[in-house]
Amino acid sequence: MINYAITVDNARNIDLTGVILTDEFADEVTLTGRDNGDGILGVDETWTYPGSLHGDAGRHERRDCGALNTAVMDTDQTEPQQDSATTTIDKSPGLTIAKDANKEAVTAAGQVINYAITVDNARNIDLTGVILTDEFADEVTLTGGDSRDRILGVDETWTYTAAYTVTQADMNARTAC
């Protein structure tokens, strides 16, 4: 959530009526700092509108890893006036992958090693184009999560099972450990 405040000052010499504040992306904007409650922004009067953004920062205009938000104030006596604020969005992409085998040792060709693979996005942005490959697995099967869209969402976990059948060539190629 991004909290902010919009302050409107009437530093001119005429009271302003029909005051309308618009903020396209605010979840809610409520006037709080009003001097006398008459609906007129009087000379030397200041109104304060606290607001917040709970939603998707991606729907805001983005500039240099930030969200640009613009508020517009209009009155019966003035042309619309606007001001913008940019909030930095600290993106931290990353994932973890863990692969566990059900065997600690293989003693003969033909034995099957079963694997459990977990892929987790514990960071703060969705990861796109995520594809799991395992060059030594005969088959990799998704057992938990939904990878059809290849988007690993924040706090999402995909689980897989994989299996590999050990060949005689594998046995012959291995040196003593």
Coordinates of C-alpha atoms in Angstrom, one line a residue:
M1 CA 0.0 0.0 0.0
I2 CA 1.2 3.5 -0.9
N3 CA 0.0 6.3 1.4
Y4 CA 0.1 9.9 0.3
A5 CA -1.4 13.3 1.0
I6 CA -2.6 15.9 -1.4
T7 CA -2.6 19.5 -0.2
V8 CA -4.6 22.3 -1.8
D9 CA -3.8 25.9 -1.0
N10 CA -5.7 29.0 -2.0
A11 CA -3.0 31.6 -2.0
R12 CA -4.9 34.0 -4.3
N13 CA -7.3 36.8 -3.5
I14 CA -10.6 35.2 -4.3
D15 CA -12.6 32.4 -2.7
L16 CA -12.9 29.2 -4.8
T17 CA -16.1 27.3 -5.2
G18 CA -17.1 24.0 -6.9
V19 CA -13.8 22.5 -5.8
I20 CA -13.3 19.0 -7.3
L21 CA -10.3 16.8 -6.7
T22 CA -9.8 13.8 -9.0
D23 CA -7.1 11.1 -8.6
E24 CA -7.5 8.3 -11.1
F25 CA -5.7 5.7 -9.1
A26 CA -6.5 6.4 -5.5
D27 CA -8.6 3.8 -3.7
E28 CA -10.2 6.6 -1.7
V29 CA -9.5 10.3 -1.3
T30 CA -11.2 12.0 1.6
L31 CA -11.0 15.7 2.6
T32 CA -9.7 16.0 6.2
G33 CA -8.0 19.4 6.7
R34 CA -10.8 21.8 6.0
D35 CA -11.0 25.0 8.0
N36 CA -14.7 25.7 8.2
G37 CA -16.6 23.0 6.3
D38 CA -18.5 25.5 4.0
G39 CA -17.4 23.9 0.7
I40 CA -15.5 27.0 -0.2
L41 CA -11.7 27.0 -0.5
G42 CA -11.3 30.5 1.0
V43 CA -8.4 32.8 0.6
D44 CA -5.4 31.5 2.6
E45 CA -7.3 28.3 3.3
T46 CA -5.6 24.9 3.0
W47 CA -7.4 21.5 2.4
T48 CA -5.7 18.2 2.9
Y49 CA -6.7 15.0 1.2
P50 CA -5.0 11.8 2.5
G51 CA -5.2 8.9 0.1
S52 CA -3.8 5.4 -0.5
L53 CA -3.2 3.0 -3.3
H54 CA -3.9 -0.6 -2.4
G55 CA -4.1 -1.9 -5.9
D56 CA -1.7 -2.9 -8.7
A57 CA 1.0 -0.4 -9.2
G58 CA 1.3 -1.7 -12.7
R59 CA -1.8 0.2 -13.7
H60 CA 0.0 3.5 -13.0
E61 CA 2.2 5.1 -15.5
R62 CA 5.6 3.8 -14.8
R63 CA 8.8 5.9 -15.0
D64 CA 12.2 4.6 -14.1
C65 CA 11.0 1.8 -11.8
G66 CA 8.3 4.0 -10.2
A67 CA 4.6 4.6 -10.2
L68 CA 3.5 8.1 -11.4
N69 CA 0.3 9.3 -9.8
T70 CA -1.4 12.6 -10.8
A71 CA -4.1 14.5 -8.9
V72 CA -6.2 17.2 -10.6
M73 CA -8.0 20.0 -8.8
D74 CA -10.6 22.1 -10.6
T75 CA -12.8 24.9 -9.4
D76 CA -15.5 27.2 -10.8
Q77 CA -13.0 30.1 -10.9
T78 CA -9.8 28.4 -12.2
E79 CA -8.6 26.1 -15.0
P80 CA -7.8 22.6 -13.8
Q81 CA -4.4 22.4 -11.9
Q82 CA -2.5 19.2 -11.5
D83 CA 0.5 17.8 -9.7
S84 CA 2.2 14.4 -9.7
A85 CA 4.2 12.3 -7.4
T86 CA 6.4 9.3 -8.3
T87 CA 6.9 6.5 -5.8
T88 CA 9.9 4.2 -6.4
I89 CA 8.9 0.5 -6.8
D90 CA 11.6 -1.7 -5.4
K91 CA 11.4 -4.8 -7.6
S92 CA 13.1 -7.9 -6.3
P93 CA 12.7 -10.8 -8.7
G94 CA 13.9 -14.2 -7.7
L95 CA 13.0 -17.8 -7.2
T96 CA 14.2 -20.8 -5.3
I97 CA 14.4 -24.3 -6.5
A98 CA 15.0 -27.4 -4.4
K99 CA 15.5 -30.9 -5.8
D100 CA 15.6 -34.0 -3.6
A101 CA 16.2 -37.6 -4.6
N102 CA 14.7 -40.7 -3.0
K103 CA 18.0 -42.6 -3.2
E104 CA 21.4 -41.9 -1.7
A105 CA 23.1 -44.6 -3.8
V106 CA 22.5 -46.5 -7.0
T107 CA 23.9 -50.0 -7.2
A108 CA 22.8 -51.3 -10.6
A109 CA 21.6 -50.2 -14.0
G110 CA 17.8 -50.1 -14.3
Q111 CA 17.2 -48.6 -10.9
V112 CA 14.9 -45.5 -10.9
I113 CA 15.8 -42.4 -9.0
N114 CA 12.7 -40.4 -8.1
Y115 CA 13.0 -36.7 -7.5
A116 CA 10.8 -34.1 -5.8
I117 CA 11.3 -30.6 -7.2
T118 CA 9.9 -27.4 -5.7
V119 CA 10.0 -24.0 -7.3
D120 CA 9.0 -21.0 -5.2
N121 CA 8.6 -17.3 -5.8
A122 CA 9.0 -15.7 -2.4
R123 CA 9.9 -12.3 -3.8
N124 CA 7.7 -9.3 -4.7
I125 CA 7.0 -9.6 -8.5
D126 CA 5.4 -12.2 -10.7
L127 CA 7.9 -14.1 -12.8
T128 CA 7.0 -14.7 -16.4
G129 CA 8.2 -17.3 -18.9
V130 CA 9.1 -19.8 -16.2
I131 CA 10.0 -23.2 -17.5
L132 CA 11.4 -26.1 -15.6
T133 CA 13.8 -28.4 -17.5
D134 CA 15.8 -31.3 -16.1
E135 CA 18.1 -32.9 -18.7
F136 CA 18.5 -36.1 -16.7
A137 CA 14.9 -36.8 -16.0
D138 CA 13.0 -39.3 -18.1
E139 CA 9.8 -37.4 -17.3
V140 CA 8.9 -34.3 -15.2
T141 CA 5.3 -34.0 -14.0
L142 CA 3.7 -31.0 -12.3
T143 CA 2.0 -32.2 -9.1
G144 CA 1.1 -28.9 -7.4
G145 CA 0.5 -25.4 -8.7
D146 CA -0.6 -24.1 -12.1
S147 CA 2.2 -23.5 -14.6
R148 CA 0.1 -23.4 -17.7
D149 CA 0.5 -19.6 -18.1
R150 CA 4.2 -19.9 -17.2
I151 CA 3.7 -17.1 -14.6
L152 CA 5.0 -17.9 -11.2
G153 CA 3.1 -15.5 -9.0
V154 CA 4.3 -13.9 -5.8
D155 CA 4.1 -16.5 -3.0
E156 CA 3.3 -19.2 -5.5
T157 CA 4.9 -22.6 -5.4
W158 CA 5.0 -25.2 -8.1
T159 CA 5.9 -28.8 -7.2
Y160 CA 7.0 -31.5 -9.6
T161 CA 8.0 -35.1 -9.6
A162 CA 10.7 -36.5 -11.9
A163 CA 12.3 -39.8 -12.5
Y164 CA 15.4 -41.1 -14.1
T165 CA 16.3 -44.7 -14.9
V166 CA 20.0 -45.3 -14.4
T167 CA 21.6 -46.9 -17.5
Q168 CA 24.6 -49.2 -17.8
A169 CA 26.4 -46.3 -19.4
D170 CA 25.8 -44.2 -16.3
M171 CA 27.2 -47.0 -14.1
N172 CA 30.3 -47.4 -16.4
A173 CA 30.9 -43.6 -16.5
R174 CA 30.8 -43.1 -12.7
T175 CA 34.1 -43.1 -10.9
A176 CA 34.4 -44.1 -7.3
C177 CA 33.6 -41.3 -4.9

